[in-house]
């Protein structure tokens, strides 16, 4: 009899009152609405967006401009490809070193701030930038952009057709990079794509024209 009373007492203790189903659903919806209503911090996205999109765009424009410049004075496809490849290697190394130095300087500043505020040390260390990761991302993005004009010109022997294909390939890539950067950053896509396109065209035209002028002058 005592055992039955103890079992009944335990059962009564474990029967906790639950809120009504409507109240639980309302609470869940309020939590979801609160999470969805919080604005997304696009400044965090800008850290890798700058290294990726701008690095690829730099690789595209600088390598294409170099190839157009050498193409203004030399019709040989080998000379154009070698010039573009040298530009790819030099530019990727330059971007990686520059990004590494820049991010390492930022890291030193943030570490000094952490040392002055020891209470925030554990929390702040998780947000510290990685110089090697930034350098690798920058070099990779530059190389991807530089490969566009190289691949466009690699298998075309005719000089005029080669220049036309390079310009066409670079034009499409410029529009794509401009649109992608604007879309990820929630900026006007058309304006950004046009701005990037005009900048790339200007760089190639200036390099081609000046190299042609200097080459024809016999200097």
XYZ file of C-alpha atoms in Angstrom:
219
model
C 0.000 0.000 0.000
C 2.886 2.311 0.848
C 4.499 1.550 -2.506
C 1.330 2.463 -4.352
C 1.105 5.762 -2.477
C 4.711 6.601 -3.320
C 4.134 5.784 -7.008
C 1.002 7.924 -7.069
C 2.890 10.760 -5.403
C 5.694 10.554 -7.998
C 3.209 10.580 -10.854
C 1.530 13.652 -9.440
C 4.901 15.394 -9.102
C 5.933 14.692 -12.671
C 2.696 16.007 -14.209
C 3.830 19.588 -14.851
C 1.303 21.964 -16.371
C 2.021 22.811 -20.026
C 1.079 26.113 -21.629
C -1.740 26.042 -24.150
C -0.824 25.107 -27.713
C -1.834 28.541 -29.006
C 0.480 30.237 -26.537
C 3.432 28.006 -27.536
C 2.813 28.700 -31.224
C 2.588 32.436 -30.573
C 5.866 32.415 -28.641
C 7.615 30.472 -31.406
C 6.351 32.875 -34.052
C 7.518 35.846 -32.010
C 11.023 34.409 -31.739
C 11.160 33.685 -35.479
C 9.884 37.167 -36.314
C 12.457 38.728 -34.000
C 15.311 36.807 -35.660
C 14.112 37.595 -39.170
C 13.623 41.267 -38.353
C 17.249 41.713 -37.295
C 19.222 43.460 -40.096
C 22.016 41.494 -41.753
C 25.465 42.974 -41.149
C 26.872 43.367 -44.655
C 30.110 44.839 -43.246
C 31.204 41.306 -42.314
C 30.677 40.197 -45.885
C 32.852 43.075 -47.153
C 36.005 41.547 -45.661
C 36.108 38.646 -48.105
C 34.153 40.440 -50.817
C 36.874 43.056 -51.194
C 39.629 40.452 -51.532
C 37.639 38.233 -53.911
C 35.787 40.524 -56.320
C 38.310 43.355 -56.411
C 41.207 40.911 -56.645
C 39.615 39.115 -59.580
C 38.792 42.404 -61.270
C 42.368 43.645 -60.813
C 43.729 40.435 -62.294
C 41.376 40.685 -65.239
C 42.044 44.335 -66.071
C 45.800 44.417 -65.473
C 46.549 41.203 -67.352
C 44.264 42.094 -70.252
C 45.837 45.555 -70.463
C 49.326 44.070 -70.538
C 48.327 41.661 -73.290
C 46.689 44.428 -75.289
C 49.776 46.577 -74.828
C 52.177 43.956 -76.122
C 49.665 43.099 -78.838
C 49.905 46.682 -80.072
C 53.547 46.198 -81.123
C 53.892 42.422 -81.522
C 51.503 40.169 -83.441
C 53.048 36.945 -82.136
C 50.661 34.957 -79.956
C 53.557 33.585 -77.901
C 54.682 37.064 -76.881
C 51.160 37.983 -75.811
C 50.685 34.806 -73.782
C 54.086 35.115 -72.072
C 53.363 38.732 -71.205
C 49.985 37.810 -69.752
C 51.448 34.915 -67.772
C 54.201 37.116 -66.348
C 51.555 39.656 -65.401
C 49.531 36.939 -63.671
C 52.481 35.745 -61.561
C 53.726 39.231 -60.698
C 50.247 40.545 -59.935
C 49.243 37.581 -57.775
C 52.438 37.889 -55.727
C 51.968 41.641 -55.388
C 48.341 41.270 -54.305
C 49.215 38.541 -51.795
C 52.070 40.495 -50.241
C 50.087 43.717 -50.118
C 47.079 42.000 -48.532
C 49.304 40.170 -46.040
C 51.032 43.377 -44.927
C 47.738 45.273 -44.716
C 45.899 42.614 -42.730
C 48.917 41.995 -40.474
C 48.989 45.704 -39.620
C 45.295 45.506 -38.749
C 46.011 42.410 -36.645
C 48.720 44.240 -34.680
C 46.339 47.109 -33.952
C 43.564 44.781 -32.760
C 45.982 42.735 -30.631
C 47.169 45.914 -28.935
C 43.530 46.795 -28.260
C 42.919 43.347 -26.754
C 45.951 43.666 -24.471
C 44.587 46.955 -23.168
C 41.192 45.341 -22.528
C 41.934 41.918 -21.091
C 38.271 41.277 -20.242
C 37.475 41.084 -23.974
C 40.418 38.889 -24.879
C 38.579 35.599 -25.485
C 35.718 37.203 -27.386
C 37.914 39.435 -29.532
C 40.410 36.712 -30.483
C 37.681 34.851 -32.372
C 37.179 37.887 -34.643
C 40.840 38.541 -35.445
C 41.742 38.669 -39.157
C 43.984 36.010 -40.673
C 46.804 37.532 -42.785
C 47.725 34.272 -44.524
C 44.120 33.510 -45.404
C 43.611 37.021 -46.776
C 46.817 36.816 -48.824
C 45.909 33.426 -50.296
C 42.374 34.570 -51.152
C 43.676 37.721 -52.818
C 46.277 35.852 -54.893
C 43.749 33.207 -55.937
C 41.144 35.772 -56.938
C 43.704 37.737 -58.960
C 44.795 34.559 -60.754
C 41.212 33.624 -61.618
C 40.617 37.022 -63.163
C 43.915 36.928 -65.059
C 43.099 33.551 -66.578
C 40.209 35.011 -68.585
C 42.264 36.914 -71.200
C 44.955 34.222 -71.210
C 42.510 31.463 -72.079
C 40.757 33.686 -74.611
C 43.971 34.320 -76.558
C 45.746 31.008 -76.067
C 44.441 29.132 -79.118
C 43.884 31.905 -81.672
C 46.636 32.531 -84.217
C 45.065 35.328 -86.231
C 46.112 38.653 -84.733
C 42.938 40.674 -85.261
C 40.644 37.850 -84.249
C 42.736 37.291 -81.136
C 42.430 40.914 -80.041
C 38.695 40.872 -80.677
C 38.205 37.676 -78.681
C 40.243 39.031 -75.778
C 38.185 42.239 -75.681
C 34.924 40.292 -75.884
C 35.920 37.854 -73.135
C 37.150 40.638 -70.872
C 33.960 42.618 -71.485
C 31.749 39.745 -70.369
C 33.943 39.099 -67.333
C 33.908 42.778 -66.344
C 30.123 42.876 -66.479
C 29.957 39.649 -64.476
C 32.352 40.840 -61.767
C 30.620 44.195 -61.531
C 27.213 42.599 -61.215
C 28.426 39.994 -58.703
C 30.075 42.529 -56.439
C 26.994 44.731 -56.444
C 24.597 41.827 -55.884
C 26.525 40.465 -52.904
C 26.882 43.917 -51.420
C 23.224 44.843 -52.052
C 24.243 47.776 -54.279
C 22.737 48.866 -57.634
C 23.843 46.151 -60.055
C 23.510 47.996 -63.376
C 25.410 51.055 -62.212
C 28.196 48.939 -60.735
C 28.530 46.766 -63.846
C 28.691 49.815 -66.139
C 31.258 51.501 -63.912
C 33.507 48.432 -63.864
C 33.095 47.930 -67.615
C 34.038 51.516 -68.490
C 37.049 51.341 -66.184
C 38.302 48.134 -67.777
C 37.803 49.427 -71.304
C 39.659 52.632 -70.445
C 42.632 50.760 -68.991
C 42.953 48.523 -72.055
C 42.520 51.403 -74.509
C 45.079 53.625 -72.782
C 47.632 50.806 -72.557
C 47.107 49.779 -76.173
C 47.259 53.372 -77.461
C 50.330 54.487 -75.534
C 52.258 51.306 -76.300
C 51.349 51.635 -79.977
C 52.501 55.262 -79.966
C 55.806 54.517 -78.278
C 56.417 51.465 -80.469
C 55.789 53.368 -83.686
C 58.090 56.202 -82.639
C 61.099 53.892 -82.695
C 62.135 54.469 -79.081
